[in-house]
Amino acid sequence: MASLPYTLYGTVYDTDSSTVLASIKVTARNERSNETISTTSASNGQYSLNCANFTGGYVDGDIVSVFVIYTNYEDYEEHVIVETSGGASINLVLVEI
């Protein structure tokens, strides 16, 4: 299991894809272990989650789902960890559910 930083980061946007959203809970779930970690978007809409903070860590090839649910809106993206990349940018745009 890797303990090196592997950062998933990005910006949370409203449905118009340009208005940033602050104070939105963003969660990452390691689909192999079902563990989750969460953070809140900053005033500029940006968030950052380090996969090394999963209790069980992560391994190359793990699928991590990053999602936000806000009132009647959501977004959900999947990412496959490739240890050599050190992380990935994943912007989230809310869609009505």
PDB file of C-alpha atoms in Angstrom:
ATOM      1  CA  MET A   1       0.000   0.000   0.000  1.00  0.00           C
ATOM      2  CA  ALA A   2       1.279   3.420  -0.915  1.00  0.00           C
ATOM      3  CA  SER A   3       1.591   6.137   1.675  1.00  0.00           C
ATOM      4  CA  LEU A   4       3.003   8.762  -0.659  1.00  0.00           C
ATOM      5  CA  PRO A   5       0.757  11.754  -1.307  1.00  0.00           C
ATOM      6  CA  TYR A   6      -1.686  11.269  -4.151  1.00  0.00           C
ATOM      7  CA  THR A   7      -3.777  14.410  -4.404  1.00  0.00           C
ATOM      8  CA  LEU A   8      -7.137  14.738  -6.101  1.00  0.00           C
ATOM      9  CA  TYR A   9      -7.948  18.412  -6.502  1.00  0.00           C
ATOM     10  CA  GLY A  10     -10.190  20.704  -8.454  1.00  0.00           C
ATOM     11  CA  THR A  11     -12.930  23.288  -8.326  1.00  0.00           C
ATOM     12  CA  VAL A  12     -16.638  22.931  -7.575  1.00  0.00           C
ATOM     13  CA  TYR A  13     -18.858  24.818 -10.038  1.00  0.00           C
ATOM     14  CA  ASP A  14     -22.548  25.655 -10.111  1.00  0.00           C
ATOM     15  CA  THR A  15     -24.724  24.358 -12.960  1.00  0.00           C
ATOM     16  CA  ASP A  16     -23.529  27.171 -15.253  1.00  0.00           C
ATOM     17  CA  SER A  17     -19.979  25.701 -15.214  1.00  0.00           C
ATOM     18  CA  SER A  18     -18.456  29.084 -14.340  1.00  0.00           C
ATOM     19  CA  THR A  19     -19.707  30.161 -10.894  1.00  0.00           C
ATOM     20  CA  VAL A  20     -17.502  28.674  -8.171  1.00  0.00           C
ATOM     21  CA  LEU A  21     -19.153  27.299  -5.045  1.00  0.00           C
ATOM     22  CA  ALA A  22     -17.705  27.674  -1.553  1.00  0.00           C
ATOM     23  CA  SER A  23     -18.367  25.550   1.528  1.00  0.00           C
ATOM     24  CA  ILE A  24     -19.481  22.500  -0.461  1.00  0.00           C
ATOM     25  CA  LYS A  25     -18.648  19.062   0.982  1.00  0.00           C
ATOM     26  CA  VAL A  26     -16.556  16.982  -1.437  1.00  0.00           C
ATOM     27  CA  THR A  27     -16.076  13.278  -0.713  1.00  0.00           C
ATOM     28  CA  ALA A  28     -13.723  10.683  -2.188  1.00  0.00           C
ATOM     29  CA  ARG A  29     -14.464   6.965  -1.833  1.00  0.00           C
ATOM     30  CA  ASN A  30     -11.920   4.235  -2.491  1.00  0.00           C
ATOM     31  CA  GLU A  31     -14.068   1.644  -4.266  1.00  0.00           C
ATOM     32  CA  ARG A  32     -11.732  -1.208  -3.257  1.00  0.00           C
ATOM     33  CA  SER A  33     -11.948  -0.551   0.497  1.00  0.00           C
ATOM     34  CA  ASN A  34     -15.177   1.510   0.584  1.00  0.00           C
ATOM     35  CA  GLU A  35     -13.361   4.060   2.776  1.00  0.00           C
ATOM     36  CA  THR A  36     -14.193   7.738   2.416  1.00  0.00           C
ATOM     37  CA  ILE A  37     -12.421  11.012   3.076  1.00  0.00           C
ATOM     38  CA  SER A  38     -14.038  14.446   2.827  1.00  0.00           C
ATOM     39  CA  THR A  39     -13.222  18.116   2.701  1.00  0.00           C
ATOM     40  CA  THR A  40     -15.059  21.384   2.081  1.00  0.00           C
ATOM     41  CA  SER A  41     -14.458  23.643  -0.911  1.00  0.00           C
ATOM     42  CA  ALA A  42     -12.710  26.936  -0.134  1.00  0.00           C
ATOM     43  CA  SER A  43     -14.052  30.417  -0.889  1.00  0.00           C
ATOM     44  CA  ASN A  44     -12.648  30.104  -4.448  1.00  0.00           C
ATOM     45  CA  GLY A  45     -14.422  26.755  -4.927  1.00  0.00           C
ATOM     46  CA  GLN A  46     -11.205  24.737  -4.802  1.00  0.00           C
ATOM     47  CA  TYR A  47     -10.774  21.486  -2.895  1.00  0.00           C
ATOM     48  CA  SER A  48      -7.952  19.030  -2.305  1.00  0.00           C
ATOM     49  CA  LEU A  49      -8.056  15.438  -1.023  1.00  0.00           C
ATOM     50  CA  ASN A  50      -4.995  13.266  -0.356  1.00  0.00           C
ATOM     51  CA  CYS A  51      -5.625   9.565  -1.010  1.00  0.00           C
ATOM     52  CA  ALA A  52      -2.839   8.693   1.453  1.00  0.00           C
ATOM     53  CA  ASN A  53      -5.395   9.730   4.117  1.00  0.00           C
ATOM     54  CA  PHE A  54      -7.549   6.676   3.430  1.00  0.00           C
ATOM     55  CA  THR A  55      -7.099   4.526   6.545  1.00  0.00           C
ATOM     56  CA  GLY A  56      -6.042   1.588   4.386  1.00  0.00           C
ATOM     57  CA  GLY A  57      -4.061   3.788   2.005  1.00  0.00           C
ATOM     58  CA  TYR A  58      -4.289   3.145  -1.720  1.00  0.00           C
ATOM     59  CA  VAL A  59      -2.696   0.911  -4.337  1.00  0.00           C
ATOM     60  CA  ASP A  60      -1.947   1.475  -7.987  1.00  0.00           C
ATOM     61  CA  GLY A  61      -5.115   0.827  -9.992  1.00  0.00           C
ATOM     62  CA  ASP A  62      -7.585   1.673  -7.200  1.00  0.00           C
ATOM     63  CA  ILE A  63     -10.728   3.378  -8.437  1.00  0.00           C
ATOM     64  CA  VAL A  64     -11.609   6.462  -6.437  1.00  0.00           C
ATOM     65  CA  SER A  65     -15.004   8.125  -6.820  1.00  0.00           C
ATOM     66  CA  VAL A  66     -15.119  11.844  -6.112  1.00  0.00           C
ATOM     67  CA  PHE A  67     -18.555  13.292  -5.554  1.00  0.00           C
ATOM     68  CA  VAL A  68     -20.567  16.194  -4.237  1.00  0.00           C
ATOM     69  CA  ILE A  69     -24.228  16.236  -3.281  1.00  0.00           C
ATOM     70  CA  TYR A  70     -25.750  19.643  -2.612  1.00  0.00           C
ATOM     71  CA  THR A  71     -29.492  20.215  -2.105  1.00  0.00           C
ATOM     72  CA  ASN A  72     -31.052  18.855  -5.337  1.00  0.00           C
ATOM     73  CA  TYR A  73     -27.766  18.811  -7.249  1.00  0.00           C
ATOM     74  CA  GLU A  74     -24.831  16.437  -7.573  1.00  0.00           C
ATOM     75  CA  ASP A  75     -21.765  15.470  -9.548  1.00  0.00           C
ATOM     76  CA  TYR A  76     -19.802  12.223  -9.537  1.00  0.00           C
ATOM     77  CA  GLU A  77     -16.516  11.395 -11.229  1.00  0.00           C
ATOM     78  CA  GLU A  78     -14.347   8.252 -11.140  1.00  0.00           C
ATOM     79  CA  HIS A  79     -10.561   8.250 -11.267  1.00  0.00           C
ATOM     80  CA  VAL A  80      -8.090   5.349 -11.506  1.00  0.00           C
ATOM     81  CA  ILE A  81      -4.980   5.858  -9.393  1.00  0.00           C
ATOM     82  CA  VAL A  82      -1.704   5.722 -11.298  1.00  0.00           C
ATOM     83  CA  GLU A  83       0.959   6.145  -8.629  1.00  0.00           C
ATOM     84  CA  THR A  84       3.529   7.702 -10.935  1.00  0.00           C
ATOM     85  CA  SER A  85       1.280  10.681 -11.686  1.00  0.00           C
ATOM     86  CA  GLY A  86       1.056  11.892  -8.072  1.00  0.00           C
ATOM     87  CA  GLY A  87      -2.544  13.036  -8.437  1.00  0.00           C
ATOM     88  CA  ALA A  88      -5.188  14.404 -10.732  1.00  0.00           C
ATOM     89  CA  SER A  89      -7.352  17.449 -11.351  1.00  0.00           C
ATOM     90  CA  ILE A  90     -11.067  16.694 -11.162  1.00  0.00           C
ATOM     91  CA  ASN A  91     -13.454  19.624 -11.539  1.00  0.00           C
ATOM     92  CA  LEU A  92     -17.015  19.060 -10.371  1.00  0.00           C
ATOM     93  CA  VAL A  93     -20.013  20.739 -12.043  1.00  0.00           C
ATOM     94  CA  LEU A  94     -23.374  20.371 -10.323  1.00  0.00           C
ATOM     95  CA  VAL A  95     -26.286  18.929 -12.254  1.00  0.00           C
ATOM     96  CA  GLU A  96     -29.886  18.817 -11.108  1.00  0.00           C
ATOM     97  CA  ILE A  97     -31.096  15.430  -9.852  1.00  0.00           C
TER      98      ILE A  97
END
